[in-house]
XYZ file of C-alpha atoms in Angstrom:
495
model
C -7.872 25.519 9.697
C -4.915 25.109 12.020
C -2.271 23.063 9.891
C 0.210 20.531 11.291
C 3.321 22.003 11.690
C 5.194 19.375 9.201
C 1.884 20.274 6.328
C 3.433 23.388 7.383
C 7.261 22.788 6.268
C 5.724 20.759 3.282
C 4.126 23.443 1.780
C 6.918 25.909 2.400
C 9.437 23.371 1.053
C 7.283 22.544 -1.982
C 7.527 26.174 -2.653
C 11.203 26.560 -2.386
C 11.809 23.774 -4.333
C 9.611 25.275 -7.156
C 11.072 28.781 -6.807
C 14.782 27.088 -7.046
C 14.169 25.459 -10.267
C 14.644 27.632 -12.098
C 11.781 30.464 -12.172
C 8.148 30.086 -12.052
C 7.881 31.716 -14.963
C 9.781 29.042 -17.087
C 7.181 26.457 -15.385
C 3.807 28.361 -16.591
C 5.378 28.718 -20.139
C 5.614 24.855 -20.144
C 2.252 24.331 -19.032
C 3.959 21.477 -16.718
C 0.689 21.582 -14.291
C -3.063 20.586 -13.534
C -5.428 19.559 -11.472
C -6.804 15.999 -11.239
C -10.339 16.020 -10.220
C -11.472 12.496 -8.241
C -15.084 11.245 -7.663
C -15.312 8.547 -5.974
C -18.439 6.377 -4.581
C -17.693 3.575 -1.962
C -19.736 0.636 -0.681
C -18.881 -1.616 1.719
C -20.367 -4.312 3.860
C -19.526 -4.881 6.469
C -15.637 -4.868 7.227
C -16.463 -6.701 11.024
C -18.070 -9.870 9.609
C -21.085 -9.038 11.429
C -18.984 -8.883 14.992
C -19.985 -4.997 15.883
C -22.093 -2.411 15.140
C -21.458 -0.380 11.887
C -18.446 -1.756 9.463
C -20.798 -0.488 6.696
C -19.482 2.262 4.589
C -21.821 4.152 1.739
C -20.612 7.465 0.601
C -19.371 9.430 -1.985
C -15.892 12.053 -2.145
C -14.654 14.313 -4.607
C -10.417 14.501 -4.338
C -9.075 16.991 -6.077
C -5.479 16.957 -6.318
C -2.935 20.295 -8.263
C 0.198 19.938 -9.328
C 3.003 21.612 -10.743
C 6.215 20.371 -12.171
C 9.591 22.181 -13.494
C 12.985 21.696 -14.618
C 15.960 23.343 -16.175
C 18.764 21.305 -17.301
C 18.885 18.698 -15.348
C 17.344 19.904 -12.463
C 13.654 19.399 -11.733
C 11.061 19.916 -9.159
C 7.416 18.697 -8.522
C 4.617 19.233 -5.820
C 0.934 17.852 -5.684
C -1.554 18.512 -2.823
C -5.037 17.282 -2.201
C -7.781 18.633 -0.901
C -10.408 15.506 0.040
C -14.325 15.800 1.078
C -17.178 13.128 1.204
C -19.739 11.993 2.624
C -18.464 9.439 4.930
C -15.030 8.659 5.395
C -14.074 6.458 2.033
C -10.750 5.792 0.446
C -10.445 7.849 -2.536
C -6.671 6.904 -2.357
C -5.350 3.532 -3.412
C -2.130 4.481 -1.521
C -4.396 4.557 1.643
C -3.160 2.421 4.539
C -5.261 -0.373 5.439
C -8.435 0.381 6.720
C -7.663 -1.415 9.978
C -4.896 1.028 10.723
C -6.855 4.213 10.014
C -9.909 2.943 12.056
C -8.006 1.252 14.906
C -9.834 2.453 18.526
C -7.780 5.063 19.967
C -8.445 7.439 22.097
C -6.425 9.704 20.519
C -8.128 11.892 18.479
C -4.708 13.059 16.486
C -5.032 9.631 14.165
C -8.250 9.493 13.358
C -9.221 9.581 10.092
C -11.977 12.433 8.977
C -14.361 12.550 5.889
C -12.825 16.001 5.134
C -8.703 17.150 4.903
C -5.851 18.584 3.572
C -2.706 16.959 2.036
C 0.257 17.282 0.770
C 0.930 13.951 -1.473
C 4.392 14.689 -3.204
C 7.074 17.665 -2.524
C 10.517 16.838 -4.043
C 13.768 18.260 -6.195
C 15.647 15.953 -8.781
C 18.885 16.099 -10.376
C 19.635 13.718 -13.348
C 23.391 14.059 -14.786
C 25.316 12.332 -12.623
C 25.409 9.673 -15.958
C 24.364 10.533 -19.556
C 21.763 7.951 -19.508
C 18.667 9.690 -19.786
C 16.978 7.262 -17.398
C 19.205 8.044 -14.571
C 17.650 10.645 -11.381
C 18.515 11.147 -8.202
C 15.453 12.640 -6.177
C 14.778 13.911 -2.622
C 11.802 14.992 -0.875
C 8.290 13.163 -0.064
C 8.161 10.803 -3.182
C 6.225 7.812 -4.823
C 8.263 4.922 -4.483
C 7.440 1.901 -6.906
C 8.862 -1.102 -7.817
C 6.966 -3.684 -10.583
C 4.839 -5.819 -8.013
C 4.282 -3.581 -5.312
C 5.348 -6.110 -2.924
C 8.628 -4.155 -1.947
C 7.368 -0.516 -2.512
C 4.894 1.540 -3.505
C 4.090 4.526 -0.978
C 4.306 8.265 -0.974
C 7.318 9.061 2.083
C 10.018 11.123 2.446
C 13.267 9.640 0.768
C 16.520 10.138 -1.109
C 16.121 7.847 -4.051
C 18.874 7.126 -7.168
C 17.275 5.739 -10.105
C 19.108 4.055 -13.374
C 16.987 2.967 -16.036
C 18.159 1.868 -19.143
C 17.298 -0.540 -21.539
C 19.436 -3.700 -20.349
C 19.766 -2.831 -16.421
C 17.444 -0.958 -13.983
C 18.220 -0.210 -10.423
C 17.745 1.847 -7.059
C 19.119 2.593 -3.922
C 17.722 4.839 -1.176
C 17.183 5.785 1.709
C 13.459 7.126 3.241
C 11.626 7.592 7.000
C 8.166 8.882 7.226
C 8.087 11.878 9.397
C 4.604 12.777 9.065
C 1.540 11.820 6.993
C 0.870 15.416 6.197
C -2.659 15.372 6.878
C -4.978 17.718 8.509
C -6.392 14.916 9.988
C -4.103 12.123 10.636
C -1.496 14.204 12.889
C 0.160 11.583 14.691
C 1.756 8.640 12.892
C 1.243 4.990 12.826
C 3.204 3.497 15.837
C 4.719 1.165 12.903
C 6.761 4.009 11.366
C 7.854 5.996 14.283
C 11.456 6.167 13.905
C 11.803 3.657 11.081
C 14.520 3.739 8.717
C 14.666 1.879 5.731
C 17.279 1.293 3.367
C 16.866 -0.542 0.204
C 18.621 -1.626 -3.013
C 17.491 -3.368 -6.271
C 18.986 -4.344 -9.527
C 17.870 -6.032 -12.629
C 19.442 -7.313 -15.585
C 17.827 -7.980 -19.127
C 19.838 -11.097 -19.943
C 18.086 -11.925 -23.203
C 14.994 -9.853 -24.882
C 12.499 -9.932 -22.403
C 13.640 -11.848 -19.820
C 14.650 -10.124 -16.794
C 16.567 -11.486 -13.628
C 17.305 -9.406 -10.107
C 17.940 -9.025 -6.352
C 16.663 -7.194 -4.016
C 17.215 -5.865 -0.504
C 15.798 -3.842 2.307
C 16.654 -3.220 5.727
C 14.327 -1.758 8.305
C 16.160 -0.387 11.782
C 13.973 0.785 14.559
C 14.839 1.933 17.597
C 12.102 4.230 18.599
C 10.914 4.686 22.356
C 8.791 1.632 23.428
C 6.057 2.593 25.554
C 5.516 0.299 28.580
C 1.886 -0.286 30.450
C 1.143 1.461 33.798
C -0.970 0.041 36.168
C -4.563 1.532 36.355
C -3.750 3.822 32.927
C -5.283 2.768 30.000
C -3.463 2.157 27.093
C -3.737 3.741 23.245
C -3.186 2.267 20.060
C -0.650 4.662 19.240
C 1.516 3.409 21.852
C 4.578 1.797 20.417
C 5.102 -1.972 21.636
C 7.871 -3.193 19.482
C 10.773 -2.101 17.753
C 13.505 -4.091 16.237
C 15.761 -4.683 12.846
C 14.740 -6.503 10.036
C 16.625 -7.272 6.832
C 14.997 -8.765 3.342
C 17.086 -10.286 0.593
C 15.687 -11.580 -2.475
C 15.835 -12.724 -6.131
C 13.752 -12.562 -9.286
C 13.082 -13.090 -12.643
C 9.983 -12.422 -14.933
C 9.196 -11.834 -18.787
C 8.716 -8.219 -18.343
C 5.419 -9.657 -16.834
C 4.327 -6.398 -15.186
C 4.741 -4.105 -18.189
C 0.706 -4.839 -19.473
C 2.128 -3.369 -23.703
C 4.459 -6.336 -23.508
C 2.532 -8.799 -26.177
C 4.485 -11.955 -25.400
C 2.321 -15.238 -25.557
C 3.459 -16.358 -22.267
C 4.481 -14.013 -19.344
C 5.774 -15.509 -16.050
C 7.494 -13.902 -12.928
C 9.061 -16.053 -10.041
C 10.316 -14.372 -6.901
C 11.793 -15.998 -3.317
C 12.500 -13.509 -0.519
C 14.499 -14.083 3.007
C 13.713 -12.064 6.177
C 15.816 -12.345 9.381
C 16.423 -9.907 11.938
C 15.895 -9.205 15.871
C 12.667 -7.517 17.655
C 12.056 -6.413 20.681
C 8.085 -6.317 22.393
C 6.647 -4.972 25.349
C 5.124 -7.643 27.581
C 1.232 -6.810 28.464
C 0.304 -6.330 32.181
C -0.520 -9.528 34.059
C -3.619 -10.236 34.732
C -4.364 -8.487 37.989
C -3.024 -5.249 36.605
C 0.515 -5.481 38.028
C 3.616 -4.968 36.009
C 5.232 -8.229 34.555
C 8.874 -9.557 36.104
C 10.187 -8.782 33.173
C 9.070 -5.285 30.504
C 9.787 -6.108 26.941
C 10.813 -9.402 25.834
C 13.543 -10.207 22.449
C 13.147 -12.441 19.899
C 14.880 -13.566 16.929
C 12.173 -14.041 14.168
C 13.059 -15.262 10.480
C 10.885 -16.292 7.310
C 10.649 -16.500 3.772
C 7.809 -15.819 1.161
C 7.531 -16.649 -2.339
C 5.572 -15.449 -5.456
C 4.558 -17.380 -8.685
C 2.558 -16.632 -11.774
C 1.918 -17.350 -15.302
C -0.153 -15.319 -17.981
C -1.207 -16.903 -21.316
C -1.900 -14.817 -24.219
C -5.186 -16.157 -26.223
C -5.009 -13.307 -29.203
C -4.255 -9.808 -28.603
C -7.434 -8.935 -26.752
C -7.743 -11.956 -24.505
C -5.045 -12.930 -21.526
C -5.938 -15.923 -18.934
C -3.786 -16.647 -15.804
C -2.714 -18.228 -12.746
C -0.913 -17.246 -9.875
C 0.507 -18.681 -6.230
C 1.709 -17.000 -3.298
C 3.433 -18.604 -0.194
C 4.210 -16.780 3.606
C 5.685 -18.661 6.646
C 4.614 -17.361 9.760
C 7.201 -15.303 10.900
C 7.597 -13.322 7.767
C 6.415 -9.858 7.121
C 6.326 -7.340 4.356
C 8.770 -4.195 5.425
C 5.620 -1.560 5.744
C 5.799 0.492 2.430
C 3.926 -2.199 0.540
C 0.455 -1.447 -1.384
C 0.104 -5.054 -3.141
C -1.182 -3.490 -6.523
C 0.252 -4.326 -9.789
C -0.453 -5.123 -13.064
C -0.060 -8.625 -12.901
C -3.223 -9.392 -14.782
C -1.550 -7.926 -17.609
C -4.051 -5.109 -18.072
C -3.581 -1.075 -18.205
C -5.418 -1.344 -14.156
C -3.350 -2.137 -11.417
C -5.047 -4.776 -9.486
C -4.586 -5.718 -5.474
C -2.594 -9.274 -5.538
C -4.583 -10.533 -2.261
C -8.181 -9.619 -3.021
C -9.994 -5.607 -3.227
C -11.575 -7.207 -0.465
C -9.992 -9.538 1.600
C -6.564 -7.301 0.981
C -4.561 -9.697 2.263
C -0.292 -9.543 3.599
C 2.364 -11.709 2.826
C 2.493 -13.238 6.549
C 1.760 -16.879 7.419
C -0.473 -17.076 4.375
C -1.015 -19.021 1.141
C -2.813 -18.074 -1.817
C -4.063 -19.437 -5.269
C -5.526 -17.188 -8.027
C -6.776 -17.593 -11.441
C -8.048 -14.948 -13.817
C -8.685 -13.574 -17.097
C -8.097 -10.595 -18.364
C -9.161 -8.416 -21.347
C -7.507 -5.555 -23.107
C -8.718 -3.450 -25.857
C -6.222 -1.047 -27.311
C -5.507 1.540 -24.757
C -9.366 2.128 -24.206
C -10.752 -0.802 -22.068
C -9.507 -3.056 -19.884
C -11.053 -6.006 -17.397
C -10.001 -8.387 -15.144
C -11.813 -11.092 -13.384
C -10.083 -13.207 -10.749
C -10.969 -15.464 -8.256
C -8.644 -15.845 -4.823
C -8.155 -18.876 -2.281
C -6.711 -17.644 1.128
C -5.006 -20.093 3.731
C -3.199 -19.938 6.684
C 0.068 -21.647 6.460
C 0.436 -22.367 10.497
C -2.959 -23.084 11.767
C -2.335 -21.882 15.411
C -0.907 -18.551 14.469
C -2.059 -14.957 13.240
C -1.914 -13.665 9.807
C -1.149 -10.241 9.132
C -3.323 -6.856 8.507
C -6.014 -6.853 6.071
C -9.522 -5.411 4.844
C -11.381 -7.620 7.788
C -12.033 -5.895 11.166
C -13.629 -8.725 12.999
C -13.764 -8.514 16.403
C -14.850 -10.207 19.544
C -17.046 -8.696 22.372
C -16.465 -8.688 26.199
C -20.498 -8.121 27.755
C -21.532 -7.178 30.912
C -23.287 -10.753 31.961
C -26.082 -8.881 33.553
C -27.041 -5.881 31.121
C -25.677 -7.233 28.061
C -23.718 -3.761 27.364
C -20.564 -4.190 25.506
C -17.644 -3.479 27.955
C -14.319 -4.081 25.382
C -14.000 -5.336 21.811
C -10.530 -7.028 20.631
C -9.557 -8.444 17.520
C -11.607 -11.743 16.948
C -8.826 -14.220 17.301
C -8.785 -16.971 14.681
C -9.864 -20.528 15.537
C -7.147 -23.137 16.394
C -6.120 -25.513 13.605
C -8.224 -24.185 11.201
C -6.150 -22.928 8.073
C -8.957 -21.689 5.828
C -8.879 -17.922 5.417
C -11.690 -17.871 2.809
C -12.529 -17.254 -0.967
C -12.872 -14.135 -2.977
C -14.226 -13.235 -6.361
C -12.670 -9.458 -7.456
C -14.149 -7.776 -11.112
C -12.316 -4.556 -11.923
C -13.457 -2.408 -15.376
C -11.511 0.495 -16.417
C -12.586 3.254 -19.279
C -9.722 4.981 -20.354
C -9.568 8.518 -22.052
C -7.802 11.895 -22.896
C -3.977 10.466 -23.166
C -0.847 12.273 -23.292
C -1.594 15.134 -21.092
C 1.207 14.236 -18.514
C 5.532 15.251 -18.499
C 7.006 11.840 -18.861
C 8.849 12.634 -15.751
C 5.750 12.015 -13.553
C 4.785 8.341 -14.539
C 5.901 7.295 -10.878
C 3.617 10.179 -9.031
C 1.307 10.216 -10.888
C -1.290 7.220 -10.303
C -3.545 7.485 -13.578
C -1.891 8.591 -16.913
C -5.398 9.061 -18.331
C -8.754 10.614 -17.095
C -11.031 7.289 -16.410
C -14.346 5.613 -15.606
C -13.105 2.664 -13.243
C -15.434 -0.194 -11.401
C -13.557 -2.378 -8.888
C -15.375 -4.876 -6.578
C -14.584 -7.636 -4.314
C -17.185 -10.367 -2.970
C -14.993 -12.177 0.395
C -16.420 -15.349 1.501
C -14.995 -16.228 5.081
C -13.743 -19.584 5.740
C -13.397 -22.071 8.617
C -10.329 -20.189 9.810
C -13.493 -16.866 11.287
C -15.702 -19.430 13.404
C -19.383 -20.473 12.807
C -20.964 -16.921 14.176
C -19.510 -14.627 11.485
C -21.224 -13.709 8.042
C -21.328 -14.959 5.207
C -20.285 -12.393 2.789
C -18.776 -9.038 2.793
C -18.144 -6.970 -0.529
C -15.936 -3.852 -1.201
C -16.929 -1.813 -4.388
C -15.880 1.304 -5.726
C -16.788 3.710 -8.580
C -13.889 6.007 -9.714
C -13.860 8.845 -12.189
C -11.066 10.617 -12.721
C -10.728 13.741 -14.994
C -7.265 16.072 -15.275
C -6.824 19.581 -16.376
């Protein structure tokens, strides 16, 4: 198998790193590595609403993913790769982007995702005594980076991250780009991260027991080659159409709501965000095919978001909750978002906007309730039901688990000629409903360095059912379905 040149670098990186830190001996006398084994079973139907042919996915994958982890004073190193086959292409990978980036038509067969490939997930070196706090690291290579809510971050990319953890004040600061996905199959990257910085900072102060209060920032800067339309050549999906700077600034404050041991009575976290920044965008070809007066156009765009919730206790089993989430148009997420926490309060991280629906914090609204259920570190469940809304009614929202699209036909054969993103209907604000169920078996604890809670995405081998049942709404038009449902089976096991 021909490998990407940067799978390439990765793997001779990961190897340097390893061999620098200290010996490989010292490693395999610590046991620090393993193999997690992955089987995963996927149903879906069907991602288009009904719109196209196909947006049905049934399959099952096996992932299996080794690791190996070092370190000698207060140096450290750490590599995983993954090796990924099934029988259609499925998401055995929660870190996956969305599905309607990975399937997105293009011609180009150098991002198109295969059932079958090769990856390298993490590849980085650490240093930790800059401070004597023990939760202090500084750490550079292709990382997980993670923050409580996964609203900010929570990706594997290449970054130089400083970490200070201690009991009364956490914080980061970093720097990362994404210079490949290191893939076998997804060789090109999203036109999104092509030469994309981002710089970010957080800090958070425990002000009394349990109650925490922080900011946070991130900046985005983007000046990557725009690529303009030519008459009678057809565009790709991987051309890049906009580039731009954005900047996020925001502020916080929860009851250590995220942390699911945390046996308070009542949890709550409260966050506001403000985006402003510049972006530029190519302007489309008119409609006879000729270039436009004028190629790209500039725009100042700003927003602001919000995020609400409340979790009440019922006896140490038993949690029940509510939660709210507010997007103005303009506002985006900065691009190294997954949306999964645990703000259900349970050991399973759970996807804020629906395992369906999947929603992004751009020109939408949402309201959830749920319960939740907890049984020592063994079980866990959470049931939750999720109202969607579009905040402007003439406007898009942003990427999520629905692929709808709308046809162009020939008018005399009936033969579809081009599909394009089904555009939503005018004035109509209602997204849709969702119902999500997610059951976890937990097993075989303590098997992991305490240094790899942020890579690694299980601590324990598992039995894991999540599910999501999307009801469309006003907002999709009269000739959609009904119903579309996401459901997955996971079992993990680690050696």
């Amino acid at each position: 198998m021909k490998l990407n040149p940067f799978v390439k670098a990765g793997i001779g990186l990961t190897f340097a790193l390893l061999w620098s830190c200290p010996t490989l001996a010292a490693l395999t006398e610590a046991k620090n590595f393993g193999l997690e084994v992955k089987v995963t079973g996927q149903s879906e139907d069907d991602r288009d609403l009904g719109t196209q042919k196909g947006g049905d996915v049934n399959g099952i994958g096996i992932d299996l993913r080794p690791w190996i982890y070092g370190e000698s004073g207060n140096w450290s190193a750490y590599a995983m790769g993954q090796a990924v086959a099934s029988s259609d292409i499925i998401e055995t990978d929660t870190l996956q982007q969305s599905a309607d980036d990975e399937n997105q038509q293009t011609s180009n067969s150098d991002r198109k995702t295969k059932k079958n490939y090769l990856a390298m997930r993490e590849f980085w070196v650490a240093y930790g005594g800059f401070t004597p706090y023990p939760g202090e690291l500084l750490k550079f290579g292709r990382q997980r980076l993670r923050n409580d809510d996964g609203q900010w971050r929570d990706t594997n990319i290449e970054a130089l991250n400083w970490t200070f953890d201690t009991t009364l004040l956490k914080a980061n600061v970093g720097a990362a780009e994404r210079f490949s996905e290191y893939r076998t199959d997804l060789k090109e990257l999203s036109p999104v991260d092509k030469d994309r910085q981002h710089l970010y900072a957080d800090a958070a102060y425990q002000w009394t027991p349990g109650q925490w209060i922080g900011l946070r920032g991130h900046h985005t800067h983007d000046n990557g080659k725009l690529d303009f339309p030519e008459p009678g050549v057809a565009t790709d999906s991987l051309d890049k159409r906009e580039n731009g700077d954005l900047t996020w600034l925001g502020i916080e404050a929860n009851s250590d709501a995220y942390n699911w041991r945390n046996t308070n009575t009542v949890n709550y976290w409260a966050s506001v965000t403000g985006m402003k920044g510049d972006r530029d965008t190519v302007n489309a070809l008119n409609a006879d095919g000729s270039r436009p007066a004028t190629a790209k156009r500039s725009d100042n765009i700003s927003g602001w978001a919000t995020d609400l919730g409340v979790r009440l206790r019922l006896d140490p089993q038993w949690q029940v909750g509510a939660a709210y989430s507010r997007a103005s148009a303009e506002y985006e997420q900065n691009g190294l978002q997954s949306n999964r926490s645990n703000w259900t309060g349970t050991q399973s991280r759970v996807h804020r906007f629906g395992e369906a629906f999947r929603g992004e914090m751009n020109n939408m609204q949402s309201m959830s309730l749920f319960g939740s259920w907890q049984l020592r570190e063994d079980y866990d469940a959470s049931l939750v039901y999720h109202k969607f809304w579009r905040v402007d009614g003439n406007k898009p929202v942003g990427s999520n688990g629905i692929d709808a699209v709308q046809n162009n036909t020939d008018d005399v054969t009936g033969a579809i000629l081009s599909s394009t993103s089904l555009p939503l209907e005018d004035g109509k604000k209602d997204l849709g409903q969702e119902m999500d169920l997610v059951v976890t078996k937990h097993f075989k604890k303590g098997l992991l360095p305490a240094a790899l809670s942020q890579s690694i995405d299980e601590p324990s081998a598992l039995v894991r059912f999540r599910a999501g049942v999307f009801k469309p709404g006003d907002a999709y038009g009269s000739q959609v379905d009904s119903y579309m449902h996401r459901a997955f089976v996971d079992v993990i096991w680690k050696f």
